XYZ file of C-alpha atoms in Angstrom:
710
model
C -8.042 -5.848 5.623
C -7.371 -8.770 5.219
C -3.566 -9.620 6.524
C -2.155 -12.777 4.642
C 0.925 -14.890 5.689
C 2.277 -17.209 3.062
C 5.650 -19.567 3.797
C 8.545 -20.729 2.186
C 9.272 -24.290 1.832
C 11.117 -25.723 4.896
C 12.967 -28.504 4.234
C 13.976 -31.002 7.231
C 16.792 -33.372 6.091
C 14.738 -36.490 8.007
C 11.884 -38.635 7.423
C 8.551 -37.811 7.774
C 8.103 -39.798 10.534
C 10.674 -38.858 12.151
C 9.808 -35.362 11.758
C 6.457 -36.138 12.848
C 7.814 -37.677 15.921
C 8.943 -34.759 17.228
C 5.839 -32.976 16.372
C 4.116 -35.191 18.532
C 6.955 -33.578 21.537
C 4.443 -30.426 21.206
C 1.754 -31.832 22.911
C -0.045 -31.652 25.711
C 2.233 -28.604 26.053
C 5.581 -27.288 25.178
C 7.836 -25.376 27.263
C 9.856 -24.258 24.321
C 7.016 -22.261 23.232
C 5.966 -20.537 26.407
C 3.126 -18.676 24.095
C 1.323 -22.206 24.235
C 0.192 -22.906 27.318
C -2.169 -26.526 26.876
C -4.004 -28.390 25.121
C -6.880 -30.510 25.014
C -7.851 -33.424 22.568
C -12.218 -32.794 21.829
C -12.171 -35.279 19.176
C -9.853 -38.129 17.918
C -10.617 -40.798 15.025
C -8.910 -43.013 12.852
C -9.472 -45.056 9.584
C -10.611 -49.089 10.254
C -6.638 -49.386 8.728
C -4.965 -47.075 10.555
C -3.591 -45.103 7.785
C -5.864 -41.864 8.873
C -5.379 -40.366 12.083
C -7.515 -37.205 13.030
C -7.485 -35.288 15.950
C -9.044 -32.156 17.111
C -7.612 -30.220 19.989
C -8.354 -26.715 21.417
C -5.347 -25.037 22.406
C -5.066 -22.353 24.990
C -2.135 -19.249 24.479
C -1.239 -16.826 26.323
C -0.780 -13.511 23.866
C 1.409 -10.692 24.637
C -1.136 -7.586 24.420
C -1.050 -4.844 27.119
C -2.948 -5.516 30.312
C -5.148 -3.062 28.890
C -6.343 -4.079 26.273
C -6.886 -7.779 27.785
C -8.913 -5.935 30.340
C -11.102 -3.932 27.412
C -11.574 -7.456 25.929
C -12.376 -9.505 29.355
C -10.048 -12.331 28.730
C -7.098 -13.335 29.898
C -5.869 -16.116 27.677
C -7.004 -16.921 23.975
C -8.460 -20.254 22.599
C -7.654 -22.144 19.196
C -9.221 -25.481 17.523
C -6.388 -27.032 15.887
C -7.474 -29.883 13.491
C -4.289 -32.605 12.365
C -5.170 -35.384 9.896
C -1.995 -36.981 9.388
C -1.794 -40.121 6.199
C 0.391 -42.519 6.983
C -0.035 -44.281 3.447
C 0.392 -40.668 1.495
C 2.921 -39.621 4.319
C 1.509 -36.396 4.872
C -0.031 -33.724 7.612
C -2.224 -31.496 7.589
C -2.753 -28.864 10.068
C -5.665 -26.656 10.362
C -6.297 -24.380 12.563
C -8.683 -21.537 13.644
C -9.988 -18.963 16.439
C -12.011 -19.942 18.929
C -11.769 -16.624 20.833
C -13.679 -13.537 19.506
C -14.862 -15.479 16.462
C -17.376 -12.973 15.431
C -14.740 -10.096 15.965
C -11.859 -11.778 14.450
C -10.900 -14.042 11.838
C -7.875 -15.949 12.169
C -7.404 -19.052 9.520
C -3.967 -21.098 9.951
C -3.388 -24.050 7.526
C 0.155 -25.491 7.683
C 1.012 -29.391 5.929
C 3.823 -31.806 6.093
C 4.593 -34.171 3.184
C 7.663 -35.844 1.630
C 10.143 -34.483 -0.509
C 9.238 -34.527 -4.315
C 13.340 -35.546 -4.590
C 14.348 -37.083 -1.992
C 11.416 -39.174 -0.361
C 13.812 -39.259 3.325
C 13.355 -35.753 3.365
C 10.177 -33.441 4.759
C 8.965 -30.312 3.250
C 6.940 -28.538 5.887
C 4.527 -25.135 4.579
C 2.721 -22.578 5.876
C -0.304 -20.172 5.902
C -2.071 -17.679 7.240
C -4.756 -14.824 6.943
C -6.515 -12.423 9.725
C -9.855 -10.653 9.405
C -10.520 -8.664 12.154
C -13.744 -7.168 11.602
C -14.763 -4.756 14.924
C -12.448 -4.472 18.364
C -13.851 -2.334 20.861
C -12.354 0.265 18.438
C -8.700 -0.931 18.730
C -8.564 -2.806 15.200
C -4.840 -0.988 14.252
C -3.429 -2.207 17.748
C -4.685 -5.780 17.607
C -3.466 -6.051 13.964
C -0.420 -5.282 14.834
C 0.213 -7.225 17.992
C -1.026 -10.511 16.084
C 1.128 -10.025 13.372
C 3.771 -9.434 15.835
C 3.298 -12.366 17.972
C 2.849 -14.491 14.522
C 5.969 -13.699 13.521
C 8.019 -14.148 16.278
C 6.686 -17.572 16.462
C 7.017 -18.574 12.807
C 10.894 -18.827 12.975
C 10.262 -20.322 16.754
C 8.150 -23.346 15.577
C 11.213 -24.513 13.552
C 13.628 -24.088 16.013
C 11.035 -26.123 18.253
C 11.296 -28.870 15.596
C 14.960 -29.211 15.294
C 15.194 -29.024 18.845
C 13.142 -32.634 19.882
C 14.451 -33.426 16.535
C 17.558 -33.581 18.005
C 16.566 -34.905 21.371
C 15.158 -37.437 20.061
C 18.596 -38.546 17.978
C 20.524 -38.292 20.954
C 18.423 -40.987 22.811
C 19.661 -43.458 19.898
C 15.848 -43.052 18.035
C 17.410 -42.397 14.808
C 14.326 -44.768 12.707
C 10.669 -45.211 12.596
C 9.364 -48.053 9.838
C 6.632 -46.526 7.737
C 2.837 -47.418 7.703
C 2.147 -50.438 6.380
C -1.195 -51.682 5.672
C -2.378 -54.967 7.396
C -2.732 -57.000 5.177
C 1.092 -56.504 4.182
C 1.851 -56.797 8.002
C 0.109 -60.268 8.360
C -1.979 -58.366 11.541
C -4.461 -54.996 12.487
C -1.610 -53.350 14.667
C -2.705 -49.620 15.415
C 0.115 -47.819 13.468
C 3.354 -47.056 15.338
C 3.130 -43.745 15.812
C -0.182 -42.301 16.353
C -0.637 -38.309 16.398
C -1.496 -37.441 19.733
C 0.669 -40.552 21.654
C 3.494 -39.306 23.545
C 6.513 -39.953 21.510
C 8.532 -41.532 24.703
C 6.180 -44.119 24.339
C 7.472 -44.942 19.888
C 8.745 -48.318 19.504
C 11.504 -47.355 17.795
C 14.741 -49.298 15.828
C 17.703 -47.698 16.636
C 20.585 -47.169 13.763
C 18.810 -50.079 12.323
C 18.727 -48.601 8.571
C 18.026 -45.270 7.044
C 19.399 -42.377 8.461
C 22.435 -42.505 10.917
C 23.208 -40.429 14.274
C 25.615 -38.673 12.095
C 23.246 -37.610 9.520
C 19.807 -37.041 11.063
C 22.236 -34.489 13.368
C 23.506 -32.540 10.688
C 22.227 -28.861 10.096
C 20.578 -28.110 7.043
C 23.359 -26.214 5.292
C 22.600 -23.751 2.930
C 24.536 -24.061 0.508
C 22.631 -27.258 -0.293
C 20.117 -25.901 -1.283
C 17.103 -27.992 -2.689
C 13.935 -26.823 -4.316
C 11.207 -29.444 -3.808
C 9.145 -27.599 -6.189
C 10.247 -25.480 -9.451
C 7.426 -23.151 -8.795
C 7.884 -23.162 -5.302
C 10.670 -21.617 -2.573
C 12.679 -23.170 -0.447
C 14.072 -21.425 2.304
C 17.363 -22.195 1.813
C 17.721 -21.045 -1.155
C 15.946 -17.914 0.089
C 19.392 -17.597 2.538
C 21.593 -18.928 0.033
C 20.721 -16.762 -3.081
C 18.248 -13.743 -1.858
C 19.345 -13.048 1.370
C 18.207 -12.800 5.666
C 14.409 -11.642 5.059
C 11.920 -11.898 8.183
C 9.186 -13.753 7.519
C 6.595 -11.257 6.310
C 8.717 -10.182 3.706
C 9.460 -14.176 2.872
C 5.584 -13.936 2.932
C 5.752 -10.912 0.075
C 7.945 -12.657 -1.998
C 6.437 -15.644 -2.183
C 2.595 -13.567 -2.744
C 4.011 -11.544 -5.082
C 5.782 -14.340 -7.207
C 2.772 -17.035 -7.405
C 0.349 -13.422 -8.578
C 3.250 -13.165 -11.512
C 3.312 -16.505 -12.268
C -0.711 -16.709 -12.393
C -0.632 -14.538 -14.418
C 2.114 -14.849 -16.868
C 1.928 -18.868 -16.746
C 5.721 -18.789 -15.742
C 6.809 -15.900 -17.387
C 8.685 -14.011 -14.752
C 11.478 -11.661 -13.827
C 14.246 -13.764 -11.600
C 13.644 -13.802 -7.626
C 16.616 -11.245 -6.764
C 15.183 -8.778 -9.875
C 11.219 -9.042 -7.862
C 12.739 -8.693 -4.468
C 14.259 -5.567 -5.912
C 10.944 -3.874 -6.452
C 9.487 -4.771 -3.134
C 12.604 -3.190 -1.128
C 11.924 -0.472 -3.362
C 8.654 0.260 -2.187
C 8.634 -1.614 1.509
C 7.840 -4.710 0.874
C 3.857 -2.946 -0.161
C 2.855 -5.667 -2.610
C 0.674 -3.839 -4.217
C 2.978 -0.941 -4.948
C 5.664 -3.635 -6.156
C 3.316 -5.076 -8.270
C 2.661 -2.099 -10.158
C 5.597 -0.584 -10.332
C 7.500 -4.373 -11.163
C 4.829 -4.537 -14.049
C 5.234 -1.479 -15.932
C 8.774 -2.208 -15.881
C 7.967 -5.408 -17.702
C 5.640 -4.111 -19.978
C 8.825 -1.084 -20.829
C 11.170 -4.211 -21.177
C 8.309 -6.287 -23.769
C 8.446 -3.046 -25.442
C 11.847 -1.637 -26.197
C 13.600 -5.615 -25.984
C 15.747 -4.537 -23.147
C 16.162 -8.132 -22.922
C 18.133 -8.230 -25.795
C 20.975 -5.250 -25.146
C 23.323 -6.971 -23.829
C 23.555 -9.434 -27.498
C 22.802 -6.568 -29.572
C 24.368 -3.180 -28.257
C 27.619 -2.514 -29.832
C 28.568 0.562 -28.096
C 30.410 3.382 -30.868
C 33.776 3.885 -31.149
C 33.785 6.848 -29.696
C 31.803 5.918 -26.604
C 34.720 3.227 -26.101
C 37.243 6.437 -26.434
C 35.605 9.412 -24.781
C 32.347 7.656 -22.223
C 34.978 7.757 -18.737
C 33.261 4.330 -16.898
C 34.452 0.693 -16.761
C 33.515 -2.059 -14.104
C 36.685 -2.482 -11.579
C 36.689 -5.374 -9.712
C 34.671 -5.358 -6.902
C 34.236 -3.767 -2.919
C 35.094 -5.451 0.085
C 31.792 -6.858 0.454
C 31.808 -8.315 -2.790
C 29.826 -6.147 -5.468
C 30.772 -5.575 -8.910
C 32.815 -2.188 -8.640
C 31.869 0.515 -11.363
C 34.151 3.418 -11.906
C 33.403 6.628 -13.187
C 34.958 9.310 -13.946
C 32.589 12.116 -14.344
C 34.573 14.688 -14.558
C 36.677 14.023 -16.443
C 33.744 13.333 -18.940
C 32.819 15.888 -21.917
C 28.609 15.383 -21.104
C 28.452 18.171 -23.739
C 30.575 16.575 -26.271
C 28.901 12.942 -25.769
C 25.317 14.543 -26.028
C 25.925 16.266 -28.877
C 28.163 13.708 -31.420
C 26.043 11.062 -30.284
C 22.648 12.046 -28.560
C 20.645 11.044 -25.721
C 19.379 7.538 -27.813
C 22.821 6.097 -27.110
C 23.843 7.332 -24.033
C 20.985 5.774 -22.618
C 21.052 2.677 -24.390
C 24.629 2.553 -23.080
C 23.607 3.272 -19.720
C 21.029 0.089 -19.746
C 23.656 -2.304 -21.054
C 25.798 -1.355 -17.927
C 22.871 -1.516 -15.622
C 21.712 -5.106 -17.281
C 26.134 -5.618 -16.786
C 25.910 -5.177 -13.237
C 22.744 -7.319 -12.870
C 24.416 -10.505 -14.547
C 27.967 -9.662 -12.450
C 25.996 -9.830 -8.775
C 24.877 -13.264 -9.912
C 28.064 -14.451 -10.822
C 29.267 -13.085 -7.693
C 27.148 -14.892 -5.965
C 28.542 -17.570 -7.652
C 31.694 -16.993 -6.841
C 31.931 -15.769 -3.208
C 28.612 -18.119 -1.801
C 26.758 -15.678 -0.333
C 23.917 -12.690 -1.751
C 25.011 -9.961 -4.144
C 22.254 -8.285 -5.067
C 23.789 -4.735 -6.086
C 27.141 -3.132 -6.667
C 29.019 -0.038 -5.896
C 29.700 2.556 -7.351
C 32.768 4.681 -7.680
C 32.398 8.376 -8.910
C 35.055 10.352 -9.213
C 34.427 13.888 -10.073
C 37.742 15.845 -10.365
C 37.883 18.229 -13.215
C 33.353 18.698 -12.703
C 33.021 22.707 -13.965
C 30.773 24.763 -15.424
C 30.807 22.710 -18.751
C 29.015 19.810 -17.017
C 25.786 21.987 -16.235
C 25.123 22.250 -19.339
C 21.556 22.486 -19.899
C 20.410 19.750 -22.562
C 22.716 17.598 -20.796
C 21.565 17.818 -17.361
C 18.557 17.059 -19.263
C 19.879 14.140 -20.782
C 20.958 13.350 -17.443
C 17.694 13.749 -15.459
C 15.915 11.664 -17.844
C 18.432 9.079 -17.716
C 18.193 8.889 -14.061
C 14.657 8.374 -13.819
C 14.771 5.433 -16.396
C 16.959 3.454 -13.879
C 15.502 4.610 -11.155
C 12.081 3.305 -12.764
C 13.746 0.479 -13.973
C 16.270 -0.598 -11.740
C 15.428 -0.713 -8.573
C 17.544 -1.218 -5.617
C 20.255 -2.440 -7.868
C 23.023 0.297 -6.126
C 24.468 -0.853 -2.679
C 26.649 2.081 -2.150
C 28.143 5.626 -4.344
C 31.297 6.256 -3.329
C 31.751 10.093 -4.583
C 35.431 11.725 -4.117
C 36.844 14.971 -5.237
C 33.947 16.550 -5.341
C 34.303 20.013 -5.940
C 32.889 23.239 -5.106
C 30.573 23.327 -8.132
C 29.231 19.813 -7.573
C 26.152 21.638 -4.941
C 24.995 23.434 -8.161
C 24.868 19.686 -10.226
C 23.444 17.790 -6.701
C 20.395 20.405 -5.967
C 18.920 19.750 -9.570
C 19.644 15.909 -9.561
C 19.030 15.408 -6.074
C 14.888 15.012 -6.359
C 14.759 12.496 -8.993
C 17.016 10.363 -6.474
C 14.539 7.931 -4.198
C 15.645 8.638 -0.669
C 16.483 5.006 0.019
C 18.829 5.599 -3.089
C 20.245 8.954 -1.328
C 21.103 6.995 1.733
C 23.676 5.133 -0.153
C 25.561 8.297 -1.211
C 29.117 8.518 0.553
C 30.707 12.096 -0.233
C 34.262 13.189 0.287
C 35.355 16.642 -0.752
C 39.173 16.980 -1.445
C 41.221 14.350 -0.394
C 39.126 13.043 2.484
C 39.106 9.721 0.920
C 42.608 8.779 1.807
C 43.260 7.452 4.944
C 40.698 5.899 7.433
C 37.544 6.276 7.247
C 37.851 6.851 3.125
C 37.985 4.249 0.025
C 40.088 1.673 2.387
C 36.906 1.285 4.587
C 34.939 -0.170 0.877
C 37.239 -0.904 -1.022
C 40.128 -3.406 -0.664
C 43.760 -1.052 -0.976
C 45.052 -3.569 -3.605
C 41.894 -2.100 -6.131
C 42.067 1.520 -5.558
C 42.536 2.526 -9.106
C 46.237 4.372 -9.337
C 44.431 7.971 -10.615
C 43.181 7.773 -6.341
C 46.339 7.192 -5.169
C 46.423 3.293 -5.181
C 48.785 0.834 -7.002
C 46.240 -0.605 -9.578
C 46.191 -0.137 -13.059
C 42.469 0.428 -13.861
C 41.640 0.336 -17.607
C 38.732 3.149 -17.736
C 39.452 5.661 -20.573
C 40.490 8.749 -19.165
C 38.437 11.163 -21.381
C 38.782 14.529 -22.654
C 37.004 16.553 -25.284
C 34.728 15.600 -27.958
C 36.295 16.489 -31.454
C 33.606 19.059 -32.679
C 33.757 17.847 -35.984
C 32.544 14.424 -35.073
C 28.768 16.988 -34.006
C 26.014 15.816 -35.282
C 23.504 18.580 -37.518
C 20.516 19.613 -36.406
C 19.159 17.319 -39.859
C 21.275 14.383 -38.844
C 19.350 11.619 -37.174
C 21.153 10.099 -34.622
C 22.440 7.021 -36.335
C 21.226 3.947 -34.735
C 19.745 0.790 -35.816
C 17.916 0.065 -33.065
C 14.486 0.417 -31.716
C 14.553 3.783 -30.238
C 13.844 3.711 -26.503
C 12.172 7.363 -26.174
C 10.676 7.415 -29.086
C 9.869 4.118 -31.167
C 8.755 0.110 -30.672
C 7.436 -2.346 -32.363
C 4.924 -2.866 -30.056
C 1.438 -0.493 -31.172
C -0.868 1.177 -28.004
C -4.346 1.285 -28.526
C -7.694 1.983 -26.343
C -10.709 -0.132 -25.727
C -13.430 2.071 -24.913
C -17.140 0.595 -23.914
C -18.993 0.178 -27.836
C -15.497 0.625 -29.556
C -13.831 -2.387 -29.502
C -9.949 -2.039 -31.612
C -9.994 -3.857 -34.741
C -6.852 -4.344 -36.799
C -6.704 -6.236 -40.524
C -4.504 -8.571 -42.307
C -4.624 -9.348 -45.854
C -3.719 -12.851 -46.897
C -2.249 -13.072 -50.389
C -2.408 -16.772 -50.482
C -3.202 -19.906 -47.478
C -1.488 -21.707 -45.645
C 0.073 -18.035 -43.936
C 0.387 -18.518 -40.505
C -1.093 -14.576 -38.070
C 0.707 -14.136 -34.728
C 0.076 -11.685 -32.663
C 1.750 -11.075 -28.716
C -0.432 -8.593 -26.750
C -0.466 -7.400 -22.861
C -3.376 -6.034 -20.892
C -2.361 -3.003 -18.962
C -6.135 -1.942 -18.227
C -8.980 -3.418 -17.633
C -10.189 -6.618 -19.279
C -10.984 -7.569 -22.887
C -11.666 -10.139 -25.308
C -10.208 -11.265 -28.502
C -11.392 -12.765 -31.466
C -10.447 -13.250 -34.901
C -12.473 -13.200 -37.849
C -11.873 -13.622 -41.708
C -13.804 -11.522 -44.724
C -13.911 -11.461 -48.146
C -14.626 -7.468 -48.197
C -12.162 -5.562 -47.298
C -13.286 -3.659 -44.298
C -13.643 0.312 -44.461
C -11.035 2.041 -41.812
C -12.849 4.181 -40.006
C -13.035 5.615 -36.413
C -16.446 5.218 -34.762
C -18.252 7.249 -32.028
C -18.400 6.183 -28.047
C -21.315 4.907 -27.056
C -20.468 6.972 -24.343
C -21.456 10.404 -24.862
C -18.458 12.033 -22.353
C -15.515 9.875 -24.041
C -13.613 10.916 -26.848
C -12.308 8.152 -29.143
C -8.789 8.001 -29.314
C -6.425 8.044 -32.247
C -5.050 5.036 -30.719
C -8.782 3.065 -31.292
C -9.362 2.222 -34.736
C -13.145 0.097 -36.023
C -12.918 -2.048 -39.105
C -16.585 -4.019 -39.088
C -19.310 -2.162 -40.431
C -22.383 -2.206 -38.026
C -24.077 -3.226 -41.177
C -22.412 -6.665 -41.663
C -23.519 -9.833 -40.524
C -21.841 -12.393 -38.653
C -22.036 -16.027 -40.669
C -22.374 -14.111 -43.748
C -20.277 -10.794 -44.401
C -17.321 -12.107 -42.062
C -16.954 -15.498 -39.915
C -15.128 -16.595 -36.431
C -11.895 -18.069 -37.040
C -11.110 -18.110 -33.278
C -13.079 -18.748 -30.430
C -13.615 -15.571 -28.126
C -10.998 -15.641 -25.159
C -11.184 -13.074 -21.951
C -8.093 -11.641 -21.104
C -7.347 -9.717 -17.639
C -5.301 -6.999 -16.980
C -2.259 -7.907 -16.039
C -2.075 -10.934 -18.701
C 0.865 -11.242 -21.621
C -1.115 -13.326 -24.490
C 0.916 -14.717 -27.641
C -0.875 -17.305 -29.877
C -0.974 -17.259 -33.985
C -3.539 -18.860 -36.336
C -2.630 -20.854 -39.644
C -4.800 -19.366 -42.389
C -6.803 -21.728 -45.114
C -8.141 -19.461 -47.413
C -6.823 -15.577 -48.916
C -9.025 -13.019 -47.708
C -8.957 -10.041 -44.609
C -8.574 -11.301 -41.186
C -9.896 -9.360 -38.704
C -8.025 -9.084 -35.232
C -10.401 -7.919 -32.578
C -9.937 -6.697 -29.255
C -13.344 -5.064 -27.209
C -14.318 -4.592 -24.015
C -14.710 -7.746 -21.483
C -18.217 -7.446 -19.568
C -20.933 -10.381 -18.164
C -22.855 -12.017 -20.978
C -26.669 -11.540 -21.078
C -28.446 -13.725 -19.452
C -31.316 -16.061 -20.986
C -34.861 -17.221 -19.813
C -33.713 -18.015 -15.583
C -29.720 -18.183 -16.421
C -28.034 -16.280 -14.159
C -24.339 -14.306 -14.608
C -21.361 -15.695 -13.342
C -19.998 -14.866 -10.427
C -16.502 -13.672 -11.655
C -18.104 -11.627 -14.402
C -19.879 -9.702 -12.316
C -17.266 -9.626 -9.843
C -15.131 -8.316 -13.361
C -17.722 -5.706 -13.731
C -17.569 -4.040 -10.166
C -13.617 -4.160 -10.411
C -13.528 -2.189 -13.208
C -12.779 2.049 -12.766
C -13.325 3.630 -16.212
C -15.308 2.546 -19.479
C -11.297 2.455 -21.166
C -9.067 -0.271 -21.995
C -5.020 -0.212 -22.820
C -3.890 -2.818 -25.016
C 0.409 -2.499 -26.505
C 0.134 -5.822 -29.093
C 2.141 -6.545 -31.739
C 1.699 -8.835 -35.056
C 3.018 -10.669 -37.558
C 2.551 -12.652 -41.233
C 5.247 -15.546 -41.798
C 5.286 -18.083 -44.052
C 4.366 -21.374 -43.079
C 7.235 -23.238 -43.483
C 8.911 -20.494 -41.576
C 6.965 -20.828 -38.341
C 8.346 -22.371 -35.326
C 6.390 -22.172 -32.429
C 3.515 -20.060 -31.708
C 5.485 -17.053 -32.918
C 9.269 -16.905 -34.220
C 10.191 -13.633 -33.392
C 8.124 -13.318 -30.111
C 10.710 -11.407 -28.511
C 9.881 -12.369 -24.760
C 10.195 -16.292 -25.294
C 13.653 -15.676 -25.367
C 14.100 -13.380 -22.586
C 16.809 -14.771 -20.242
C 16.367 -11.664 -17.974
C 12.578 -12.583 -17.273
C 14.135 -16.748 -17.025
C 10.653 -17.833 -19.650
C 9.970 -21.197 -19.975
C 11.922 -22.202 -23.779
C 8.882 -24.095 -24.754
C 6.378 -22.260 -27.131
C 3.228 -23.313 -27.888
C 3.826 -25.484 -31.617
C 2.410 -25.863 -34.560
C 2.577 -28.831 -36.442
C -1.011 -29.335 -36.206
C -3.622 -28.474 -38.670
C -3.779 -25.611 -40.591
C -6.582 -24.130 -39.031
C -5.122 -24.766 -35.746
C -5.279 -21.562 -33.224
C -2.663 -21.389 -30.560
C -2.806 -19.059 -26.981
C -0.372 -19.003 -24.871
C -0.573 -16.621 -21.694
């Protein structure tokens, strides 16, 4: 398996030329990097104007590996080839390195770049990426991989420290400014660039304090509170430290790589960085598992419009009075504090009076509010706060709380929260646990993630009072009065819900909202080989707008739009695969006897949609009639003559693990005067959670225009 690494953008608050002077102090040897034993120049060249300077070196490394492994391998040191290309005109340095030792068994590739900060030309950005592919190594492949990754990650942070060390050394010598490169025509002479890659930095002619960075300014370190992202699509190392916390180099790499994948697949429509990080933590930074979990959650949010709960959900008066939970300041670590007096809550009465749907929606609104409060506290306290603390008071818990339908509702709510809000609970403090609590815990604990269970602290009786109790986690002046503190808590006291408020069996849950467990504005469909899924939209007059929004949950499909004057017949077709039966959510409309160009015509060019993509688009109709939206399974195009199939198509066909694709879709017909953007009712375009770009595809174009945005 190929191991990959991608660094965040690291910013040096020094000019490019000064950073290059510090970088060159690493050669030919660098005592600050013990593993780097020395280097030898193999090749060196310059452009005629001196703007481009290329150096190729052989670098000798002493890898920290067991003596036995070195003896088996028959080598004491490892050699790498490093090629440095500096462009003084563009102010960039590109570093490419690969291993020379065991090149036929192990492939190590590394690329680094230094460039000018796009928003401040006096700052320098650094990025780094690498890959490790161990093909074979005397049966020690796993051991070598672990050693290599450990060695590499330990040297990543050290590399930045070395550059900063040499920058400070230059400044202590009075070197605060190095003039930029100028072409020979401007300088009046064809001199070599003031600073050449490979030249000893001690021989560099410089101006001390002439202009540019002063000694005081240059000596200032990069403050996390002043984090400036050099590119909106990239992550700055200082931003990560300020808003996301301390991460190891490999954890940073996982975050950046998953974020890049989401940007490519969803075209900028991605969750906030702290939310992506939560899913990575929930899966121990396994990118594949975190990606699967996150994509399922994003689909769930979109299907059930969870992004809008804080704006649309208004708790019934019954919940305000009998739901014994609420937010209450924060704990000692700055986490928002939520208090739940579960022992005083009539769970049976709430379920019978409101139903599961309202309770789930209320719990989801609490989680959404918790994420919002974490962001606010991050800005308030100046440090990353990504989770909250929950204080649960079990005083009054009895067998009534073990009512089977109530426990079932609780388990379903826990399941939804665990799947979609991982790593949001920083600590759970359970106080005054009665004797019946172990019974409830036995029922509930198997449904709670192991990482979450480790955050539980349980106190029975009055053990929560005094040292080692609540005061270790919550300031004394915010401990609620009902727990012996001095702070008045506005959490409702609860009580029994009057039976007169219970719903009858015939009475449905009173909700104007989409039901999270049963309803959604999105439809799901299967797309099978030889059996596309098709829907028909009848347009009675021209200049209407058909809009669509669909996600590819599994497989690759081709989307097309057709028009016909004839009304197609609704029918379920048989698949070409005898072993596969058509699911009830697959519909075919275009009759096999119909001829394209005669019975129906194509309105949109076919669009290949890959698994994981989210597609939104629209079409302004020209004529009345029947418009057919079609999704069919994507496969390589048939070859004609000597033409060969595209490599992408061949790879895509090999990756398809079954003959079934899954999609969810929503469509709507609007009058042209009501049309705004690619889809006026597109839920995801206004998602505060997803940080989607505010701009959608506009439609002030011709009547036959079509817009597709991924």
